[in-house]
mmCIF file of C-alpha atoms in Angstrom:
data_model
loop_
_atom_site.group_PDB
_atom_site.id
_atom_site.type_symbol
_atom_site.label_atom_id
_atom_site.label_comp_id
_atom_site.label_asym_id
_atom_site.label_seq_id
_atom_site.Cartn_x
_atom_site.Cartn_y
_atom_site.Cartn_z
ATOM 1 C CA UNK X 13 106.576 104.106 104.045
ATOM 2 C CA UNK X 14 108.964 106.701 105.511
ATOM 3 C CA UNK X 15 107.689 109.487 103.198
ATOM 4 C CA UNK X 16 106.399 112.921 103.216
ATOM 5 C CA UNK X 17 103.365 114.205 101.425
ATOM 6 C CA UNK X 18 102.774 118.204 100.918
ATOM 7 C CA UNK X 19 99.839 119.485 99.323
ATOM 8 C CA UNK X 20 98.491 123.274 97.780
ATOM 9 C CA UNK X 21 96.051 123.845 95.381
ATOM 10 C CA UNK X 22 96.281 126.093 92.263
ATOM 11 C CA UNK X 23 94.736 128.153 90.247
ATOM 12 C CA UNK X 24 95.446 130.951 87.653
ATOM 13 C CA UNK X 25 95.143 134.902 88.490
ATOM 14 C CA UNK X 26 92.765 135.651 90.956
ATOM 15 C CA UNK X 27 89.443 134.695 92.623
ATOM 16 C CA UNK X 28 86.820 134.682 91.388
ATOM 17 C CA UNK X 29 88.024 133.412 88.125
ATOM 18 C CA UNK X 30 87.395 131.004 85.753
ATOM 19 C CA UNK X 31 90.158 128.087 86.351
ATOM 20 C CA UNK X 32 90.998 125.609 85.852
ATOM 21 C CA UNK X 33 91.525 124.914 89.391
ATOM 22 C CA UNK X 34 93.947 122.174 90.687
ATOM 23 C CA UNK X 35 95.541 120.353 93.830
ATOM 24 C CA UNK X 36 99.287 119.736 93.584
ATOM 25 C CA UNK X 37 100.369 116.967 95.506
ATOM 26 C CA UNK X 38 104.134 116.372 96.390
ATOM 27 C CA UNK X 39 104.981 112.760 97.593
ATOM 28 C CA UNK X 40 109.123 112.580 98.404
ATOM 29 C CA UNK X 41 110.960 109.642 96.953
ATOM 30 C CA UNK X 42 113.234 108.930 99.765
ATOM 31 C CA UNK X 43 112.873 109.670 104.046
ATOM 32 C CA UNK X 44 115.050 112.862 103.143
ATOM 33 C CA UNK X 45 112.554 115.436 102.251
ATOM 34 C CA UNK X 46 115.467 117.885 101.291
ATOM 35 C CA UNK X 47 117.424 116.248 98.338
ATOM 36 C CA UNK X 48 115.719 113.303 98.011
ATOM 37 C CA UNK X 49 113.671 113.987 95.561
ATOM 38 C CA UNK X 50 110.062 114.898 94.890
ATOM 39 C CA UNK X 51 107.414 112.529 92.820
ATOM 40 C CA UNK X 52 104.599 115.436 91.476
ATOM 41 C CA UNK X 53 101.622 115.620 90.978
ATOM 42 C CA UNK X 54 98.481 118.049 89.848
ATOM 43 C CA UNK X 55 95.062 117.098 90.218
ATOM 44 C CA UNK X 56 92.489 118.705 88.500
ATOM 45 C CA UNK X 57 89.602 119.613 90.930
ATOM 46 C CA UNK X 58 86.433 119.220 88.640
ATOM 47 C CA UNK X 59 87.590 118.451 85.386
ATOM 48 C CA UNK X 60 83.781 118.399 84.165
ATOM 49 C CA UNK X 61 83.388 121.496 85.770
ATOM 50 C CA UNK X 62 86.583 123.291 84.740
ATOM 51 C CA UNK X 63 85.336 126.573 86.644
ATOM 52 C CA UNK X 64 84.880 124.536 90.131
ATOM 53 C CA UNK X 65 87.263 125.092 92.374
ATOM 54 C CA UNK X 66 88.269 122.942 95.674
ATOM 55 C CA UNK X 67 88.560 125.022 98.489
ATOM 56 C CA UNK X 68 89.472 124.299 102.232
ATOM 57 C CA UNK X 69 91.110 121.099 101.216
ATOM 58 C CA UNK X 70 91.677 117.863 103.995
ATOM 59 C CA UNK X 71 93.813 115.368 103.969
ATOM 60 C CA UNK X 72 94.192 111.464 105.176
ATOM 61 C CA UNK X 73 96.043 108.504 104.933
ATOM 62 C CA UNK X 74 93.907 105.672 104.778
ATOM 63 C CA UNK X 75 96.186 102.177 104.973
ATOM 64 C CA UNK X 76 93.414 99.453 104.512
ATOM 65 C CA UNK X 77 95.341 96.647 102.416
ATOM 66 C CA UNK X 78 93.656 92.897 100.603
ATOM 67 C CA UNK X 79 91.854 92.833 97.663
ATOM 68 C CA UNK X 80 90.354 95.508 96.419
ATOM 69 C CA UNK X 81 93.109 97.637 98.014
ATOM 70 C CA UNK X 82 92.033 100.878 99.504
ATOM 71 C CA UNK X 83 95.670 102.320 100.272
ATOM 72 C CA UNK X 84 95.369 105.542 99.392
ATOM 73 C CA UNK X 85 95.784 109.277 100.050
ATOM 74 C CA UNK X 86 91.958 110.910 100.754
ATOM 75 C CA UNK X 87 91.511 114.392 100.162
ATOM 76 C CA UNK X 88 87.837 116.372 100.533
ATOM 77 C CA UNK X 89 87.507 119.837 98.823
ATOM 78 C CA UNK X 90 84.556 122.080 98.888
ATOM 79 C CA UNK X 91 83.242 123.020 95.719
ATOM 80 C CA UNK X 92 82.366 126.618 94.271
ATOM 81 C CA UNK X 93 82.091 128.090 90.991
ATOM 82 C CA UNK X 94 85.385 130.502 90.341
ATOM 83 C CA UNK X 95 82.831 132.870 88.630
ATOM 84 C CA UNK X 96 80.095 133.507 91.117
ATOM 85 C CA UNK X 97 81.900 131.752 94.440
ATOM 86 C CA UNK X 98 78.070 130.069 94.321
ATOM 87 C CA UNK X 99 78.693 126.605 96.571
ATOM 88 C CA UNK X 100 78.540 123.052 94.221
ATOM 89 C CA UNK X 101 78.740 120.834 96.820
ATOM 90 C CA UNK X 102 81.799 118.401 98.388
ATOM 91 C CA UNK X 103 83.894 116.787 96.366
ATOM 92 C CA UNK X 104 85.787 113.001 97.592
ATOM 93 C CA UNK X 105 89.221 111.961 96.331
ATOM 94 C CA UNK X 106 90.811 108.865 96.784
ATOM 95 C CA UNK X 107 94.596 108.476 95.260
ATOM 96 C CA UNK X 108 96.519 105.443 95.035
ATOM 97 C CA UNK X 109 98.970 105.588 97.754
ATOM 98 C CA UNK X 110 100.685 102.197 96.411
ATOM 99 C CA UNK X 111 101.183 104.018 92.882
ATOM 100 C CA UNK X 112 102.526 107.660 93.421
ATOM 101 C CA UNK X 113 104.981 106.359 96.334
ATOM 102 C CA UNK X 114 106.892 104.900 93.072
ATOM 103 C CA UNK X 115 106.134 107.741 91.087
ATOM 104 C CA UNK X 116 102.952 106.232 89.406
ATOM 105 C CA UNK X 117 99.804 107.733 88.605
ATOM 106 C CA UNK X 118 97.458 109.266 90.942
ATOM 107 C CA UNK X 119 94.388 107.370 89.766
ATOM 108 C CA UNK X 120 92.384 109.520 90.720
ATOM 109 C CA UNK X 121 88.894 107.751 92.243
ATOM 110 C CA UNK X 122 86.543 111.267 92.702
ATOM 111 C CA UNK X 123 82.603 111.449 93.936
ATOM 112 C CA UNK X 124 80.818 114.810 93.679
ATOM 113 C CA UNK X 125 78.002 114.557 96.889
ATOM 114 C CA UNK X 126 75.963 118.077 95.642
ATOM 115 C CA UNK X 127 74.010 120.052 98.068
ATOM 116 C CA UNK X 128 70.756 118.169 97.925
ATOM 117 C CA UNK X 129 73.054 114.953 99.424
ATOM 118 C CA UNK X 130 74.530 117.142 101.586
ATOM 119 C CA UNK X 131 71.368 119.261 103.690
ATOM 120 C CA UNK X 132 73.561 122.101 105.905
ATOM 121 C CA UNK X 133 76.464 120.146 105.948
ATOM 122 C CA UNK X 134 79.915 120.345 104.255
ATOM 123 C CA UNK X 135 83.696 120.316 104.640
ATOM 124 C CA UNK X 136 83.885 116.433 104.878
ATOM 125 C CA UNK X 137 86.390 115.438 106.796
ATOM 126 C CA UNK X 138 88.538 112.279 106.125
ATOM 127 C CA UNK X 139 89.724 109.800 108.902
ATOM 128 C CA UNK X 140 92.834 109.217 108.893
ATOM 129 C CA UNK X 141 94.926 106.267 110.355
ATOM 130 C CA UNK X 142 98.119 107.218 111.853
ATOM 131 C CA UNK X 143 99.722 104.737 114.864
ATOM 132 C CA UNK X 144 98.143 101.502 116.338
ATOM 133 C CA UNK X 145 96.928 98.179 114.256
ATOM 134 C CA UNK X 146 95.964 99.143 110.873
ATOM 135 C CA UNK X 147 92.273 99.229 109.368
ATOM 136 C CA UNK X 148 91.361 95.593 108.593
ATOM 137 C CA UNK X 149 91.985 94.519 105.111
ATOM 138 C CA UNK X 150 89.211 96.290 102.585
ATOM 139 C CA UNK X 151 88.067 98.496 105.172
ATOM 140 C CA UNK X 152 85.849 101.633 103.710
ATOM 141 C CA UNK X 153 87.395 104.338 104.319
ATOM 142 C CA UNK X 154 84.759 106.631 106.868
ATOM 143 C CA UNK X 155 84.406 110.633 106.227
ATOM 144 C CA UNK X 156 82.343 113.151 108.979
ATOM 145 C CA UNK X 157 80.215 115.931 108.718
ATOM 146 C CA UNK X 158 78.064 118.258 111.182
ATOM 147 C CA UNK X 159 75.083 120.789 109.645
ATOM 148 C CA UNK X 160 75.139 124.422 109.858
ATOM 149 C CA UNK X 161 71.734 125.378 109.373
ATOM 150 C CA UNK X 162 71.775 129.083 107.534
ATOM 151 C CA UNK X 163 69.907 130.234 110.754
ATOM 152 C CA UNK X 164 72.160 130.672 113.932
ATOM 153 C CA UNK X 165 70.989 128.827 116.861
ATOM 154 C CA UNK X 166 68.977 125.578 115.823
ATOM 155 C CA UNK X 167 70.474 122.537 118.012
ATOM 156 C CA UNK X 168 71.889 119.998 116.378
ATOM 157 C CA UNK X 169 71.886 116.300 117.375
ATOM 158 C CA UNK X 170 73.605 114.725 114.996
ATOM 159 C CA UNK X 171 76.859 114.127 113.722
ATOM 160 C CA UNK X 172 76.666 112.433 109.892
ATOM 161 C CA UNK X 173 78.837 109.486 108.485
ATOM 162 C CA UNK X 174 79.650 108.472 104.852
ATOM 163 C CA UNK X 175 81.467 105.228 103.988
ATOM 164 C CA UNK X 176 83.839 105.652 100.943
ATOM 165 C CA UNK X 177 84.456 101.922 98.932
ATOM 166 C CA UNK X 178 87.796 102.706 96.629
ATOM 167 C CA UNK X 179 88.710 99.619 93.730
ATOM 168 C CA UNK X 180 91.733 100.999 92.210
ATOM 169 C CA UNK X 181 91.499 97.702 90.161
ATOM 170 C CA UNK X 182 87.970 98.079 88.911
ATOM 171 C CA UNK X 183 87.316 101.992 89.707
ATOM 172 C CA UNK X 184 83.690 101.614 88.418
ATOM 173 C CA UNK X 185 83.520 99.389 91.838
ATOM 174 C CA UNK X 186 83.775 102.070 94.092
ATOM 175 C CA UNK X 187 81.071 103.797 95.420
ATOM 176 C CA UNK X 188 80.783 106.879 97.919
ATOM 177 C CA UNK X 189 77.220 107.162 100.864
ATOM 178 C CA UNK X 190 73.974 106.102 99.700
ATOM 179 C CA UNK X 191 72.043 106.586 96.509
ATOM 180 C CA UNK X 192 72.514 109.325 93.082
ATOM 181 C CA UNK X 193 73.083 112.184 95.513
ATOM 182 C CA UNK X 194 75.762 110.162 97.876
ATOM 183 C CA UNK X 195 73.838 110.846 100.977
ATOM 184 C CA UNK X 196 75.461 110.045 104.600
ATOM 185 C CA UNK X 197 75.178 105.904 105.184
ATOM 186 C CA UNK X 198 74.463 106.833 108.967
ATOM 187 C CA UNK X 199 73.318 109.901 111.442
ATOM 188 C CA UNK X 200 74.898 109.410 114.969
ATOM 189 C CA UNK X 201 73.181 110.733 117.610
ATOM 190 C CA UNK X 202 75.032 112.905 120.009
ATOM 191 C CA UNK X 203 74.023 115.351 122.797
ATOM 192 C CA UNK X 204 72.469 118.587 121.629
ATOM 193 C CA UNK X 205 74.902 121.197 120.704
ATOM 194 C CA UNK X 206 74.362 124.691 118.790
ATOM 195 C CA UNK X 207 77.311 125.563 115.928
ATOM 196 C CA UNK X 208 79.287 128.632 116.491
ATOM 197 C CA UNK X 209 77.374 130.517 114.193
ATOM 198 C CA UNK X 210 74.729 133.373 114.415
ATOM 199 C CA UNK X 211 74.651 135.689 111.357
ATOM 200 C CA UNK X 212 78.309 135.026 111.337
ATOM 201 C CA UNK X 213 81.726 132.821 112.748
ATOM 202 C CA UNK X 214 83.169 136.323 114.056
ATOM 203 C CA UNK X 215 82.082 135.786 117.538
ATOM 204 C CA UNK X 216 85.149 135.420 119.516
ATOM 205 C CA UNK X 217 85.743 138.422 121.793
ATOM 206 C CA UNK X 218 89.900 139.355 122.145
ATOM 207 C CA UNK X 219 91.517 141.680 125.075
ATOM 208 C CA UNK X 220 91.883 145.222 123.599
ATOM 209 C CA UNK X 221 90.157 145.791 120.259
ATOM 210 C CA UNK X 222 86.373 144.989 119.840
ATOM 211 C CA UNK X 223 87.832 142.904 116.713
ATOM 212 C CA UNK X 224 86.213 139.902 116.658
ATOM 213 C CA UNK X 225 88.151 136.248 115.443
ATOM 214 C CA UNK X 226 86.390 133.614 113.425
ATOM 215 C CA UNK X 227 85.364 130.127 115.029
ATOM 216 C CA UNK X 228 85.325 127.893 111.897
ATOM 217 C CA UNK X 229 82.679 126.412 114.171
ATOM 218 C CA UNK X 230 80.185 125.433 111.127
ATOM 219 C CA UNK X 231 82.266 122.210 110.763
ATOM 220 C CA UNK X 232 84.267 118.851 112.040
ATOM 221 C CA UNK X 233 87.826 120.082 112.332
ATOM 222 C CA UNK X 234 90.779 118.129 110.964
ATOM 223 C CA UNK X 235 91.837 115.496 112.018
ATOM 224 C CA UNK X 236 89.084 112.777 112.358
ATOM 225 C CA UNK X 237 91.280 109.806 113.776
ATOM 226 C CA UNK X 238 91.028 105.937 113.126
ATOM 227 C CA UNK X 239 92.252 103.685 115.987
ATOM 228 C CA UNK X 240 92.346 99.927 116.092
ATOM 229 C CA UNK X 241 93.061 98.561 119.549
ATOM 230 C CA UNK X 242 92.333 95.253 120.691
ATOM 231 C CA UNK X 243 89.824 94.277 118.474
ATOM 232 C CA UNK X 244 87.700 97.426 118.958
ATOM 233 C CA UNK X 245 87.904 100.153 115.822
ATOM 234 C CA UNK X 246 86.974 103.650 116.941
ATOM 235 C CA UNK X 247 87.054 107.527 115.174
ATOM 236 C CA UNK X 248 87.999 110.572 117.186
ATOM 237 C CA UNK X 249 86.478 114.195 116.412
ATOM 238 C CA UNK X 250 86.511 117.348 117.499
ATOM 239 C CA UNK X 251 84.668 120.793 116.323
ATOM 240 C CA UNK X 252 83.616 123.984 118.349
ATOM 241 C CA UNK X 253 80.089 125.096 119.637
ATOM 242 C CA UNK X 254 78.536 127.922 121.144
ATOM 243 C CA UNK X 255 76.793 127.765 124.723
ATOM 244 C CA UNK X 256 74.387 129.964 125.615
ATOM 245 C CA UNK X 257 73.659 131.253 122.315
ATOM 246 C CA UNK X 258 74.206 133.942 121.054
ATOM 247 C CA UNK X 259 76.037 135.429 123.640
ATOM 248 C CA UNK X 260 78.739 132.570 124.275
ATOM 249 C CA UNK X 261 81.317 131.307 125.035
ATOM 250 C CA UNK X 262 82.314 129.009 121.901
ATOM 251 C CA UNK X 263 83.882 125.759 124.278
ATOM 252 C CA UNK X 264 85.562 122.311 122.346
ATOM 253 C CA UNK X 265 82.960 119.517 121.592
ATOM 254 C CA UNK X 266 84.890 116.269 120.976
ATOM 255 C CA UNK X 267 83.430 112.330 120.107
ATOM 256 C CA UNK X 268 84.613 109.230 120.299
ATOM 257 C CA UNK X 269 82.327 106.567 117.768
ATOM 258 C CA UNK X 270 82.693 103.034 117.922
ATOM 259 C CA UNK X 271 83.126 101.858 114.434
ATOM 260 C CA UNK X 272 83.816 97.923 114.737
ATOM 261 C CA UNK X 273 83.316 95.673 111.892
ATOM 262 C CA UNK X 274 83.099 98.843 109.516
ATOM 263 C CA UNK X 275 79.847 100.343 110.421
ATOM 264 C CA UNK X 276 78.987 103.886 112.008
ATOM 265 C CA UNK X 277 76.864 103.314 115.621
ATOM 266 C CA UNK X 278 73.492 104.743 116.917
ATOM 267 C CA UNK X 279 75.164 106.623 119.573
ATOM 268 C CA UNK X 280 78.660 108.201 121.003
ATOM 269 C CA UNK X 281 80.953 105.925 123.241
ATOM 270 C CA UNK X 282 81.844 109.497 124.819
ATOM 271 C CA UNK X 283 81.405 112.999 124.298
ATOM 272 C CA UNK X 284 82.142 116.213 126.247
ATOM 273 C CA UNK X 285 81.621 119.864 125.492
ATOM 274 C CA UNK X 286 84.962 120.922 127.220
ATOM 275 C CA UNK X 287 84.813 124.611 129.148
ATOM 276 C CA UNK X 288 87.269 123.345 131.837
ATOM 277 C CA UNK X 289 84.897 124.225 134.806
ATOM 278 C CA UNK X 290 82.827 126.971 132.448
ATOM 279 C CA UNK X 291 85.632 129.811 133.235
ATOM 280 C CA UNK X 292 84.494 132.142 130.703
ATOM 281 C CA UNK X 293 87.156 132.145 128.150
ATOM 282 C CA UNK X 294 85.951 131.062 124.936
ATOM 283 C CA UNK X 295 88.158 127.475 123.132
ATOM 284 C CA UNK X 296 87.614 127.360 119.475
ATOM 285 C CA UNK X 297 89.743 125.566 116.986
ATOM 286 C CA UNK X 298 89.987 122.297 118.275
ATOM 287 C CA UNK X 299 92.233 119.671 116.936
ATOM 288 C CA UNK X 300 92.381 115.804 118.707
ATOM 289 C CA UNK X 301 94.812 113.114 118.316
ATOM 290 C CA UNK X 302 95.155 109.328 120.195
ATOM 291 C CA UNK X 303 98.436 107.960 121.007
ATOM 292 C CA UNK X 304 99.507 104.081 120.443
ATOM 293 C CA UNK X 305 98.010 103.604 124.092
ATOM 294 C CA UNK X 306 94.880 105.338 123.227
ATOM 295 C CA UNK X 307 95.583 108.236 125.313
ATOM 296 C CA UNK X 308 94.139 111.647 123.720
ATOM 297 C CA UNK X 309 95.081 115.280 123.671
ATOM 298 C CA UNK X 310 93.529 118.497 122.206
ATOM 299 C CA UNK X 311 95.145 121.382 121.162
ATOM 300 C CA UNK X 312 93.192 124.634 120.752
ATOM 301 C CA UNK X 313 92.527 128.350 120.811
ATOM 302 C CA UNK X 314 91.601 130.333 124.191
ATOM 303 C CA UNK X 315 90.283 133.945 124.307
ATOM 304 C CA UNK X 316 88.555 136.301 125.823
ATOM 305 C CA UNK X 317 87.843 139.824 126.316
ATOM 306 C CA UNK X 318 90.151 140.480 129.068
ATOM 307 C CA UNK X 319 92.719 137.851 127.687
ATOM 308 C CA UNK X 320 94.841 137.860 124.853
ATOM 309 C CA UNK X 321 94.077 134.965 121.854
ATOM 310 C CA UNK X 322 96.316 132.023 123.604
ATOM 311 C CA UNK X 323 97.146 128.391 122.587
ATOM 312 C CA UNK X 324 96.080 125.630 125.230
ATOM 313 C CA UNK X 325 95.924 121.626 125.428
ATOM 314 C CA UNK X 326 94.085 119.226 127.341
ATOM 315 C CA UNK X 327 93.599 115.582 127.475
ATOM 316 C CA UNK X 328 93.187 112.342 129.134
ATOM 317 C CA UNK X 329 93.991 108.656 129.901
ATOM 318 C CA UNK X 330 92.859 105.827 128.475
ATOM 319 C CA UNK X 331 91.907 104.361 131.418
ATOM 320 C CA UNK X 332 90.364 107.523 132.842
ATOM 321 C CA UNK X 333 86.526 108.119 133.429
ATOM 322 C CA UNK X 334 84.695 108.550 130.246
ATOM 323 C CA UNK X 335 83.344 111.895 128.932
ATOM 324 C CA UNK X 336 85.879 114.374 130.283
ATOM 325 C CA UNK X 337 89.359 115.690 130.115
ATOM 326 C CA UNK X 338 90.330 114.388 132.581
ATOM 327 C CA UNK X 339 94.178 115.220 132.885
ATOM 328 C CA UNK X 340 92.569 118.785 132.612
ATOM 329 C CA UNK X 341 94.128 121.867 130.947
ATOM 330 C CA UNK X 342 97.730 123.562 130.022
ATOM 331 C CA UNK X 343 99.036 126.462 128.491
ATOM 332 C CA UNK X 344 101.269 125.798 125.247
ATOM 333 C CA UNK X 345 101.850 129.520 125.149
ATOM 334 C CA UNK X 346 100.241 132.706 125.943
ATOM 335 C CA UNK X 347 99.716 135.336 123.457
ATOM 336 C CA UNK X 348 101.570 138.492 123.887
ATOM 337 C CA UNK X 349 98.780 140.920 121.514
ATOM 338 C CA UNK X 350 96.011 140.543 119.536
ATOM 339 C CA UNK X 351 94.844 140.185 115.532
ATOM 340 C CA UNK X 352 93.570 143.521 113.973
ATOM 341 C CA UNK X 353 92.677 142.318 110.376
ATOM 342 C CA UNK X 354 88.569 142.814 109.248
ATOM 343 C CA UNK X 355 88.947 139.173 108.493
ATOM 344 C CA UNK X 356 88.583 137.484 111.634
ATOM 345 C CA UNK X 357 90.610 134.443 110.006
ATOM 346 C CA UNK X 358 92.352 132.589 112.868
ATOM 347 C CA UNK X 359 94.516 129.528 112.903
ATOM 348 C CA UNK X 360 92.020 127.277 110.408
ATOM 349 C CA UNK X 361 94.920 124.667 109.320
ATOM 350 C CA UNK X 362 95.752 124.171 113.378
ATOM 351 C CA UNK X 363 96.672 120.554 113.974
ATOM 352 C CA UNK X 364 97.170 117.901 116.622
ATOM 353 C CA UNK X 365 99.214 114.614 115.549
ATOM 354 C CA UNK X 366 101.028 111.542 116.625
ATOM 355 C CA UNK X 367 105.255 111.625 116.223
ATOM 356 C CA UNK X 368 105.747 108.720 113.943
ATOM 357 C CA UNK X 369 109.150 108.381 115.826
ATOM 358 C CA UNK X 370 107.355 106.719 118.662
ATOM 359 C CA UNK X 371 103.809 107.150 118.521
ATOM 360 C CA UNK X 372 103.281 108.465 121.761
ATOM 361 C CA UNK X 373 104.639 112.063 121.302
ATOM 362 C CA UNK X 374 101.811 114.269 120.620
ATOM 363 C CA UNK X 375 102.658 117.436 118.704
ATOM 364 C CA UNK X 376 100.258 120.555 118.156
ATOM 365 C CA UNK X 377 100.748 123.717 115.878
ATOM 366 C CA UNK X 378 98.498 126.801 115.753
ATOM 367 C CA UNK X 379 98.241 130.392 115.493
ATOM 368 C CA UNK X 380 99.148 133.478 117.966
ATOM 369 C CA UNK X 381 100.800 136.988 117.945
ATOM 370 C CA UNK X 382 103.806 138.135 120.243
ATOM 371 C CA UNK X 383 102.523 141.104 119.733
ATOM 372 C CA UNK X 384 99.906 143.014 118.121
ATOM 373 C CA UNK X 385 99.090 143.199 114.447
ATOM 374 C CA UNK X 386 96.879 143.001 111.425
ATOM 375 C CA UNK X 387 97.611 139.845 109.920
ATOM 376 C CA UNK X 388 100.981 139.131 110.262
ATOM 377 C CA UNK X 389 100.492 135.657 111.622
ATOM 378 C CA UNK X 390 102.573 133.972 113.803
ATOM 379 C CA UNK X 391 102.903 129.732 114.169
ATOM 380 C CA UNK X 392 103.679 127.969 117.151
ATOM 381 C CA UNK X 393 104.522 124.422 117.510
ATOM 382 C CA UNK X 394 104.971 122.594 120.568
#
């Protein structure tokens, strides 16, 4: 459609608080996001639970067309009470692409999946369809999800799968995973891997300060990517996990799942836990994207205790072996010092995408310091 889409969400005074809690959505009315115009939007993140609010939100574009149509903007939030921060579960939007790009209502199609449909997973994330053949007509759109057990160092062996059926015609149509409690439609089995997690996500070691930065590695990362090619649908994936627990390093586990005719498979086509030859430095904050050719690239975080918190990529072919890398490993740019803050918080809205220019150019933003600080963060793209 030529458009941009911008999203925050909202809420009054500070956490915790009582809401009510929002996510503003900006859609632009023209391909000139700087006086064209701006179609706006708030969307209330519980509105039967006006004290929920929707944090770490994800977003994709999901272009599945026919009847029902299932264009539409998908957005997963994780739920908490502003009061107590106690966690409510995941909450699924679909909006209706087709309506807000003419400044329409956001109809709104929302699921609530609460813990006991959940186990130790959460932060859904969306696939998203971005270059290739579109999702065949009345697709379901397909969501991701990994467990982190409260207890550091169980291995997992699964990766779980919801299907998400949107009728903006007949909303009561639509349905989200299996059952009262939405539970996943499928568990893929992948190799064993262990989350980054022990008693905590501050586990990776920088050069200089005993500070420690925060994996995210309790979830999928953003994006999950839908291709199409040649009759074959697949979903691409990435998150982070921790080898030789608990003393590391963290390295980049990423999937590719066959997902043909709309349904999740037993197994992995391919899967790697990338350490690029186990050189010591622990990757963390992976983010994957496929070109029009089905070539992939990963951009992510390097560290270590004798290096300084970097940004790196690596990728491969379509045509190259499966389960590895194999164009191997580059440096985007190396960090010049190192984050001071208590937090730990590191680069956690990273991204990898496809240029819609030409769908081939891959682009990759992320997080590093020139020099050192507390939490004056710095964003390179590249």
């Amino acid at each position: 459609a030529d458009r941009w889409v911008a999203s925050d969400f909202a809420f009054p005074g500070t956490l915790p608080g009582a809401g009510p809690f929002y996510q503003c959505v900006a859609v632009s009315q023209t391909a000139d996001p700087v006086s064209g115009g701006w179609f706006l939007y708030a969307i209330q993140h519980d509105p039967a639970h006006p004290t929920w609010i929707g944090d770490y939100p994800k977003f994709a574009f999901w272009n599945s067309g026919g009847t029902p149509a299932q264009n539409g903007y998908y957005l997963t939030v994780n739920l908490f009470d502003g009061p107590t921060l106690a966690f409510q579960g995941v909450r699924v939007f679909a909006l209706d692409r087709a309506s807000m790009l003419t400044g329409g209502a956001a109809n709104a199609i929302a699921f609530n999946i609460p813990p006991a449909g959940l186990g130790d997973s959460y932060s859904l994330v969306p696939a998203g369809f971005r270059t290739g053949n579109p999702p065949p007509a009345g697709r379901d759109e397909f969501l991701l999800a990994v467990d982190s057990p409260a207890t550091g160092g169980v291995t997992q062996t699964q990766v779980h799968g919801w299907k998400f059926h949107v009728d903006f015609g007949t909303p009561a149509n639509s349905t989200l995973g299996v059952g009262v409690n939405h539970s996943p439609d499928a568990n893929i089995a992948v190799a064993g891997f262990v989350d980054a997690y022990t008693t905590t996500t501050l586990l990776v070691p920088q050069s200089g300060t005993t500070a420690k930065l925060d994996t995210l590695g309790d979830k999928i990362m953003t994006p999950v990517v839908y291709q199409n090619r040649s009759a074959v649908e697949s979903l691409w994936a990435s998150q982070t996990v921790l080898l030789n627990y608990p003393n590391g390093p963290t390295a980049v586990r990423w999937y590719q799942f066959n997902v043909t005719g709309g349904n999740f498979p037993a197994t992995a086509v391919q899967q790697q836990s990338w350490n690029n030859s186990n050189d010591g430095l622990w990757r963390w904050m992976p983010s994957i994207a496929v070109d029009q050719n089905g070539n992939m690239a990963i951009g992510y975080s390097t560290s270590s205790s004798a290096q300084q918190p970097s940004i790196r990529y690596a990728g491969r072919l379509a045509g190259d072996a499966l389960n590895n890398l194999g164009q191997g490993e580059a440096i985007m740019i190396a960090g010049g010092g190192h984050q001071t803050h208590s937090s730990g918080r590191w680069g956690d809205y990273s991204m990898t995408t496809i240029d819609p220019a030409d769908n081939l150019s891959f682009w990759h933003t992320n997080e590093y310091y020139p020099v050192t600080g507390s939490a004056s963060w710095f964003t390179r793209i590249g």
